[in-house]
PDB file of C-alpha atoms in Angstrom:
ATOM      1  CA  UNK A 274      67.627-212.224  53.845  1.00 92.00           C
ATOM      2  CA  UNK A 275      69.799-209.100  53.341  1.00 96.00           C
ATOM      3  CA  UNK A 276      67.879-206.014  54.302  1.00 97.00           C
ATOM      4  CA  UNK A 277      68.293-202.314  54.438  1.00 96.00           C
ATOM      5  CA  UNK A 278      65.807-200.281  56.536  1.00 95.00           C
ATOM      6  CA  UNK A 279      64.984-196.822  55.268  1.00 95.00           C
ATOM      7  CA  UNK A 280      62.863-194.188  56.920  1.00 94.00           C
ATOM      8  CA  UNK A 281      62.994-190.763  58.520  1.00 93.00           C
ATOM      9  CA  UNK A 282      64.533-190.292  61.995  1.00 87.00           C
ATOM     10  CA  UNK A 283      61.797-191.390  64.438  1.00 86.00           C
ATOM     11  CA  UNK A 284      60.013-193.748  61.969  1.00 91.00           C
ATOM     12  CA  UNK A 285      60.762-196.728  64.283  1.00 88.00           C
ATOM     13  CA  UNK A 286      63.562-198.312  62.361  1.00 90.00           C
ATOM     14  CA  UNK A 287      65.517-199.376  65.367  1.00 84.00           C
ATOM     15  CA  UNK A 288      62.488-201.020  67.052  1.00 87.00           C
ATOM     16  CA  UNK A 289      61.534-202.861  63.840  1.00 94.00           C
ATOM     17  CA  UNK A 290      65.063-203.964  63.258  1.00 92.00           C
ATOM     18  CA  UNK A 291      65.168-205.507  66.644  1.00 89.00           C
ATOM     19  CA  UNK A 292      61.872-207.330  66.050  1.00 93.00           C
ATOM     20  CA  UNK A 293      62.991-208.601  62.573  1.00 96.00           C
ATOM     21  CA  UNK A 294      66.390-209.680  63.851  1.00 95.00           C
ATOM     22  CA  UNK A 295      64.752-211.897  66.652  1.00 95.00           C
ATOM     23  CA  UNK A 296      62.109-213.312  64.114  1.00 95.00           C
ATOM     24  CA  UNK A 297      64.651-214.042  61.286  1.00 95.00           C
ATOM     25  CA  UNK A 298      67.639-215.030  63.506  1.00 96.00           C
ATOM     26  CA  UNK A 299      69.917-212.558  61.710  1.00 96.00           C
ATOM     27  CA  UNK A 300      71.943-209.690  63.164  1.00 96.00           C
ATOM     28  CA  UNK A 301      71.187-206.028  62.918  1.00 93.00           C
ATOM     29  CA  UNK A 302      74.241-204.089  61.831  1.00 91.00           C
ATOM     30  CA  UNK A 303      74.207-200.613  63.178  1.00 84.00           C
ATOM     31  CA  UNK A 304      76.881-198.422  61.652  1.00 81.00           C
ATOM     32  CA  UNK A 305      77.627-196.434  64.834  1.00 78.00           C
ATOM     33  CA  UNK A 306      78.063-199.613  66.929  1.00 81.00           C
ATOM     34  CA  UNK A 307      80.388-201.345  64.421  1.00 85.00           C
ATOM     35  CA  UNK A 308      82.447-198.280  63.895  1.00 85.00           C
ATOM     36  CA  UNK A 309      83.062-197.976  67.652  1.00 85.00           C
ATOM     37  CA  UNK A 310      83.767-201.758  67.949  1.00 86.00           C
ATOM     38  CA  UNK A 311      86.259-201.662  64.977  1.00 88.00           C
ATOM     39  CA  UNK A 312      88.098-198.722  66.458  1.00 88.00           C
ATOM     40  CA  UNK A 313      88.233-200.415  69.937  1.00 90.00           C
ATOM     41  CA  UNK A 314      89.494-203.714  68.338  1.00 90.00           C
ATOM     42  CA  UNK A 315      92.100-201.898  66.343  1.00 90.00           C
ATOM     43  CA  UNK A 316      91.259-203.662  63.011  1.00 88.00           C
ATOM     44  CA  UNK A 317      93.058-202.167  60.074  1.00 88.00           C
ATOM     45  CA  UNK A 318      89.954-200.236  58.795  1.00 87.00           C
ATOM     46  CA  UNK A 319      89.119-199.367  62.464  1.00 89.00           C
ATOM     47  CA  UNK A 320      92.497-197.710  62.903  1.00 92.00           C
ATOM     48  CA  UNK A 321      91.931-195.712  59.667  1.00 91.00           C
ATOM     49  CA  UNK A 322      88.510-194.540  61.044  1.00 90.00           C
ATOM     50  CA  UNK A 323      90.128-193.648  64.464  1.00 90.00           C
ATOM     51  CA  UNK A 324      92.565-191.280  62.764  1.00 91.00           C
ATOM     52  CA  UNK A 325      89.709-189.336  61.198  1.00 89.00           C
ATOM     53  CA  UNK A 326      87.755-189.264  64.462  1.00 84.00           C
ATOM     54  CA  UNK A 327      90.745-188.246  66.523  1.00 87.00           C
ATOM     55  CA  UNK A 328      91.379-185.417  64.001  1.00 88.00           C
ATOM     56  CA  UNK A 329      87.737-184.281  64.517  1.00 84.00           C
ATOM     57  CA  UNK A 330      86.839-185.138  60.920  1.00 85.00           C
ATOM     58  CA  UNK A 331      83.970-187.208  59.363  1.00 81.00           C
ATOM     59  CA  UNK A 332      84.858-190.778  58.569  1.00 85.00           C
ATOM     60  CA  UNK A 333      84.843-191.077  54.666  1.00 88.00           C
ATOM     61  CA  UNK A 334      82.340-193.334  52.947  1.00 87.00           C
ATOM     62  CA  UNK A 335      84.920-195.818  51.716  1.00 86.00           C
ATOM     63  CA  UNK A 336      86.271-196.404  55.244  1.00 88.00           C
ATOM     64  CA  UNK A 337      82.705-196.812  56.649  1.00 88.00           C
ATOM     65  CA  UNK A 338      81.807-199.315  53.859  1.00 89.00           C
ATOM     66  CA  UNK A 339      85.112-201.155  54.537  1.00 87.00           C
ATOM     67  CA  UNK A 340      84.148-201.491  58.221  1.00 87.00           C
ATOM     68  CA  UNK A 341      80.732-202.827  57.164  1.00 90.00           C
ATOM     69  CA  UNK A 342      82.215-205.375  54.766  1.00 89.00           C
ATOM     70  CA  UNK A 343      84.620-206.572  57.534  1.00 86.00           C
ATOM     71  CA  UNK A 344      81.530-207.107  59.874  1.00 90.00           C
ATOM     72  CA  UNK A 345      79.446-208.835  57.133  1.00 92.00           C
ATOM     73  CA  UNK A 346      82.201-211.396  56.647  1.00 92.00           C
ATOM     74  CA  UNK A 347      81.683-212.665  60.138  1.00 93.00           C
ATOM     75  CA  UNK A 348      79.853-216.068  60.492  1.00 96.00           C
ATOM     76  CA  UNK A 349      76.683-214.711  62.089  1.00 95.00           C
ATOM     77  CA  UNK A 350      75.949-212.850  58.947  1.00 95.00           C
ATOM     78  CA  UNK A 351      76.093-216.002  56.694  1.00 94.00           C
ATOM     79  CA  UNK A 352      72.175-216.286  56.667  1.00 94.00           C
ATOM     80  CA  UNK A 353      71.603-212.629  56.222  1.00 96.00           C
ATOM     81  CA  UNK A 354      71.645-209.225  58.006  1.00 96.00           C
ATOM     82  CA  UNK A 355      69.766-205.930  58.584  1.00 96.00           C
ATOM     83  CA  UNK A 356      71.529-202.780  57.861  1.00 94.00           C
ATOM     84  CA  UNK A 357      70.426-199.898  60.126  1.00 86.00           C
ATOM     85  CA  UNK A 358      71.859-196.455  59.534  1.00 83.00           C
ATOM     86  CA  UNK A 359      73.686-197.138  56.216  1.00 90.00           C
ATOM     87  CA  UNK A 360      73.611-196.224  53.370  1.00 93.00           C
ATOM     88  CA  UNK A 361      72.613-192.645  54.269  1.00 89.00           C
ATOM     89  CA  UNK A 362      73.333-191.269  50.843  1.00 93.00           C
ATOM     90  CA  UNK A 363      73.395-192.390  47.146  1.00 95.00           C
ATOM     91  CA  UNK A 364      77.254-192.172  47.033  1.00 93.00           C
ATOM     92  CA  UNK A 365      77.287-194.605  49.974  1.00 93.00           C
ATOM     93  CA  UNK A 366      74.871-196.943  48.291  1.00 95.00           C
ATOM     94  CA  UNK A 367      77.016-196.839  45.094  1.00 95.00           C
ATOM     95  CA  UNK A 368      80.155-197.574  47.148  1.00 91.00           C
ATOM     96  CA  UNK A 369      78.515-200.541  48.748  1.00 93.00           C
ATOM     97  CA  UNK A 370      77.561-201.987  45.347  1.00 93.00           C
ATOM     98  CA  UNK A 371      81.128-201.480  44.031  1.00 91.00           C
ATOM     99  CA  UNK A 372      82.550-203.220  47.131  1.00 88.00           C
ATOM    100  CA  UNK A 373      80.211-206.155  46.730  1.00 89.00           C
ATOM    101  CA  UNK A 374      77.930-205.636  49.745  1.00 90.00           C
ATOM    102  CA  UNK A 375      74.799-207.392  48.681  1.00 87.00           C
ATOM    103  CA  UNK A 376      71.270-206.383  49.393  1.00 94.00           C
ATOM    104  CA  UNK A 377      67.960-208.190  48.685  1.00 95.00           C
ATOM    105  CA  UNK A 378      65.440-205.516  49.741  1.00 97.00           C
ATOM    106  CA  UNK A 379      65.367-201.902  50.890  1.00 97.00           C
ATOM    107  CA  UNK A 380      62.343-201.529  53.196  1.00 97.00           C
ATOM    108  CA  UNK A 381      61.108-198.022  53.607  1.00 97.00           C
ATOM    109  CA  UNK A 382      58.873-197.125  56.583  1.00 96.00           C
ATOM    110  CA  UNK A 383      56.642-194.214  55.418  1.00 97.00           C
ATOM    111  CA  UNK A 384      55.451-191.654  57.940  1.00 95.00           C
ATOM    112  CA  UNK A 385      54.433-187.974  57.886  1.00 95.00           C
ATOM    113  CA  UNK A 386      56.852-185.344  59.137  1.00 95.00           C
ATOM    114  CA  UNK A 387      54.168-183.900  61.513  1.00 93.00           C
ATOM    115  CA  UNK A 388      53.602-187.396  63.099  1.00 92.00           C
ATOM    116  CA  UNK A 389      57.370-187.754  63.771  1.00 92.00           C
ATOM    117  CA  UNK A 390      57.584-184.283  65.331  1.00 91.00           C
ATOM    118  CA  UNK A 391      54.684-185.111  67.760  1.00 87.00           C
ATOM    119  CA  UNK A 392      56.124-188.553  68.486  1.00 86.00           C
ATOM    120  CA  UNK A 393      59.638-187.290  69.191  1.00 86.00           C
ATOM    121  CA  UNK A 394      58.507-184.480  71.336  1.00 87.00           C
ATOM    122  CA  UNK A 395      56.711-187.014  73.574  1.00 91.00           C
ATOM    123  CA  UNK A 396      59.873-189.104  73.987  1.00 90.00           C
ATOM    124  CA  UNK A 397      61.557-189.172  77.478  1.00 94.00           C
ATOM    125  CA  UNK A 398      64.992-190.588  78.095  1.00 92.00           C
ATOM    126  CA  UNK A 399      66.466-191.743  81.467  1.00 94.00           C
ATOM    127  CA  UNK A 400      69.491-189.834  82.386  1.00 94.00           C
ATOM    128  CA  UNK A 401      71.084-192.818  84.203  1.00 94.00           C
ATOM    129  CA  UNK A 402      70.210-195.978  82.126  1.00 93.00           C
ATOM    130  CA  UNK A 403      69.081-194.335  78.743  1.00 88.00           C
ATOM    131  CA  UNK A 404      65.858-196.321  78.732  1.00 91.00           C
ATOM    132  CA  UNK A 405      63.285-194.484  76.478  1.00 89.00           C
ATOM    133  CA  UNK A 406      59.584-193.943  77.309  1.00 92.00           C
ATOM    134  CA  UNK A 407      56.831-192.000  75.559  1.00 91.00           C
ATOM    135  CA  UNK A 408      54.221-189.909  77.352  1.00 91.00           C
ATOM    136  CA  UNK A 409      51.447-191.203  75.158  1.00 87.00           C
ATOM    137  CA  UNK A 410      52.333-194.633  73.795  1.00 82.00           C
ATOM    138  CA  UNK A 411      54.696-195.900  76.490  1.00 88.00           C
ATOM    139  CA  UNK A 412      54.380-193.738  79.571  1.00 94.00           C
ATOM    140  CA  UNK A 413      56.454-194.443  82.770  1.00 96.00           C
ATOM    141  CA  UNK A 414      54.466-195.653  85.831  1.00 97.00           C
ATOM    142  CA  UNK A 415      55.332-192.480  87.559  1.00 96.00           C
ATOM    143  CA  UNK A 416      55.640-189.231  85.659  1.00 95.00           C
ATOM    144  CA  UNK A 417      59.307-188.169  85.139  1.00 96.00           C
ATOM    145  CA  UNK A 418      60.779-191.210  86.766  1.00 97.00           C
ATOM    146  CA  UNK A 419      62.335-194.328  85.057  1.00 97.00           C
ATOM    147  CA  UNK A 420      60.579-197.596  85.724  1.00 97.00           C
ATOM    148  CA  UNK A 421      63.810-199.568  85.457  1.00 96.00           C
ATOM    149  CA  UNK A 422      66.363-197.621  87.715  1.00 97.00           C
ATOM    150  CA  UNK A 423      64.349-194.688  89.231  1.00 97.00           C
ATOM    151  CA  UNK A 424      66.426-192.108  87.279  1.00 97.00           C
ATOM    152  CA  UNK A 425      65.198-188.789  86.206  1.00 97.00           C
ATOM    153  CA  UNK A 426      63.511-188.708  82.635  1.00 97.00           C
ATOM    154  CA  UNK A 427      64.466-185.797  80.382  1.00 95.00           C
ATOM    155  CA  UNK A 428      63.898-184.609  76.798  1.00 92.00           C
ATOM    156  CA  UNK A 429      67.034-185.366  74.775  1.00 86.00           C
ATOM    157  CA  UNK A 430      68.316-182.381  72.690  1.00 84.00           C
ATOM    158  CA  UNK A 431      67.928-184.640  69.625  1.00 79.00           C
ATOM    159  CA  UNK A 432      64.160-184.878  70.385  1.00 85.00           C
ATOM    160  CA  UNK A 433      63.492-181.230  70.752  1.00 85.00           C
ATOM    161  CA  UNK A 434      61.195-179.958  67.844  1.00 87.00           C
ATOM    162  CA  UNK A 435      63.660-177.563  66.254  1.00 88.00           C
ATOM    163  CA  UNK A 436      66.394-180.374  66.112  1.00 88.00           C
ATOM    164  CA  UNK A 437      63.783-182.922  64.770  1.00 90.00           C
ATOM    165  CA  UNK A 438      62.853-180.504  61.941  1.00 91.00           C
ATOM    166  CA  UNK A 439      66.549-179.980  61.073  1.00 91.00           C
ATOM    167  CA  UNK A 440      67.110-183.796  61.030  1.00 89.00           C
ATOM    168  CA  UNK A 441      64.051-184.251  58.868  1.00 94.00           C
ATOM    169  CA  UNK A 442      65.345-181.689  56.349  1.00 93.00           C
ATOM    170  CA  UNK A 443      68.693-183.684  56.197  1.00 90.00           C
ATOM    171  CA  UNK A 444      66.796-186.932  55.661  1.00 93.00           C
ATOM    172  CA  UNK A 445      64.658-185.468  52.848  1.00 96.00           C
ATOM    173  CA  UNK A 446      67.691-184.016  51.161  1.00 95.00           C
ATOM    174  CA  UNK A 447      70.266-186.799  51.544  1.00 93.00           C
ATOM    175  CA  UNK A 448      68.614-190.077  52.346  1.00 94.00           C
ATOM    176  CA  UNK A 449      65.129-190.061  50.768  1.00 96.00           C
ATOM    177  CA  UNK A 450      66.613-190.199  47.173  1.00 97.00           C
ATOM    178  CA  UNK A 451      67.703-193.702  48.051  1.00 97.00           C
ATOM    179  CA  UNK A 452      64.136-194.771  47.549  1.00 97.00           C
ATOM    180  CA  UNK A 453      64.424-194.097  43.856  1.00 98.00           C
ATOM    181  CA  UNK A 454      67.907-195.649  43.839  1.00 98.00           C
ATOM    182  CA  UNK A 455      66.539-198.977  45.032  1.00 98.00           C
ATOM    183  CA  UNK A 456      63.214-198.732  43.184  1.00 98.00           C
ATOM    184  CA  UNK A 457      65.271-198.609  39.893  1.00 97.00           C
ATOM    185  CA  UNK A 458      66.871-201.922  40.929  1.00 97.00           C
ATOM    186  CA  UNK A 459      63.532-203.496  41.829  1.00 97.00           C
ATOM    187  CA  UNK A 460      64.507-203.737  45.427  1.00 97.00           C
ATOM    188  CA  UNK A 461      62.263-201.188  47.128  1.00 98.00           C
ATOM    189  CA  UNK A 462      59.270-202.142  49.378  1.00 97.00           C
ATOM    190  CA  UNK A 463      57.380-199.549  51.200  1.00 97.00           C
ATOM    191  CA  UNK A 464      55.081-199.956  54.312  1.00 97.00           C
ATOM    192  CA  UNK A 465      52.910-197.290  55.957  1.00 96.00           C
ATOM    193  CA  UNK A 466      53.783-196.653  59.546  1.00 93.00           C
ATOM    194  CA  UNK A 467      50.771-197.853  61.665  1.00 92.00           C
ATOM    195  CA  UNK A 468      49.482-196.559  64.968  1.00 86.00           C
ATOM    196  CA  UNK A 469      51.048-199.329  67.003  1.00 88.00           C
ATOM    197  CA  UNK A 470      54.512-201.163  66.821  1.00 88.00           C
ATOM    198  CA  UNK A 471      52.726-204.500  66.402  1.00 93.00           C
ATOM    199  CA  UNK A 472      50.577-203.272  63.426  1.00 95.00           C
ATOM    200  CA  UNK A 473      53.721-201.891  61.712  1.00 96.00           C
ATOM    201  CA  UNK A 474      55.503-205.239  62.332  1.00 96.00           C
ATOM    202  CA  UNK A 475      52.547-207.003  60.710  1.00 97.00           C
ATOM    203  CA  UNK A 476      52.710-204.695  57.580  1.00 97.00           C
ATOM    204  CA  UNK A 477      56.460-205.334  57.352  1.00 97.00           C
ATOM    205  CA  UNK A 478      56.027-209.146  57.596  1.00 96.00           C
ATOM    206  CA  UNK A 479      53.341-208.975  54.815  1.00 96.00           C
ATOM    207  CA  UNK A 480      55.570-206.802  52.579  1.00 96.00           C
ATOM    208  CA  UNK A 481      58.558-209.262  53.045  1.00 95.00           C
ATOM    209  CA  UNK A 482      56.261-212.380  52.633  1.00 94.00           C
ATOM    210  CA  UNK A 483      57.091-213.706  56.100  1.00 90.00           C
TER     211      UNK A 483
END
């Protein structure tokens, strides 16, 4: 199964991608991770990307898609893969099609903006080990202290309400139009975000016929 996960920041794509990856035995391909890996390994496309990053510029779509194509050619992707964080825009989706990156299904996790703002503002991240907690749904045993390493829990700048609102605006403007793009191709499946991770996973499994 070759999947793309769509949804606003904070919709739970990363969490659901991990669960699907384990259940289906296919890798999750996170753009940020493979970009860093390709630059570190010095692959041809990785070196191209590094030149842009070193110059403080955004890595162009064709280079990002080239890196994804390199990664998808590896043996662990033979049975399928889950793309997380790409495509972010219609031009990226078109570039993927042109470069022969195949997708069976684009799965969109639907969630209200207000729910996301509440959810993100309750998130706490450990300064030392980056483990995340939530004051309502996944609280630490001791307030303000990481269960795993005892580090201090803080609110990341990314999770502050004004930052979340700005990220949601970008999502609605640039990424949400992908739903129509994949719907036209008969590849869109939507699931409503549920009150628990397990319930959302159950809805996703139903939508994918698992």
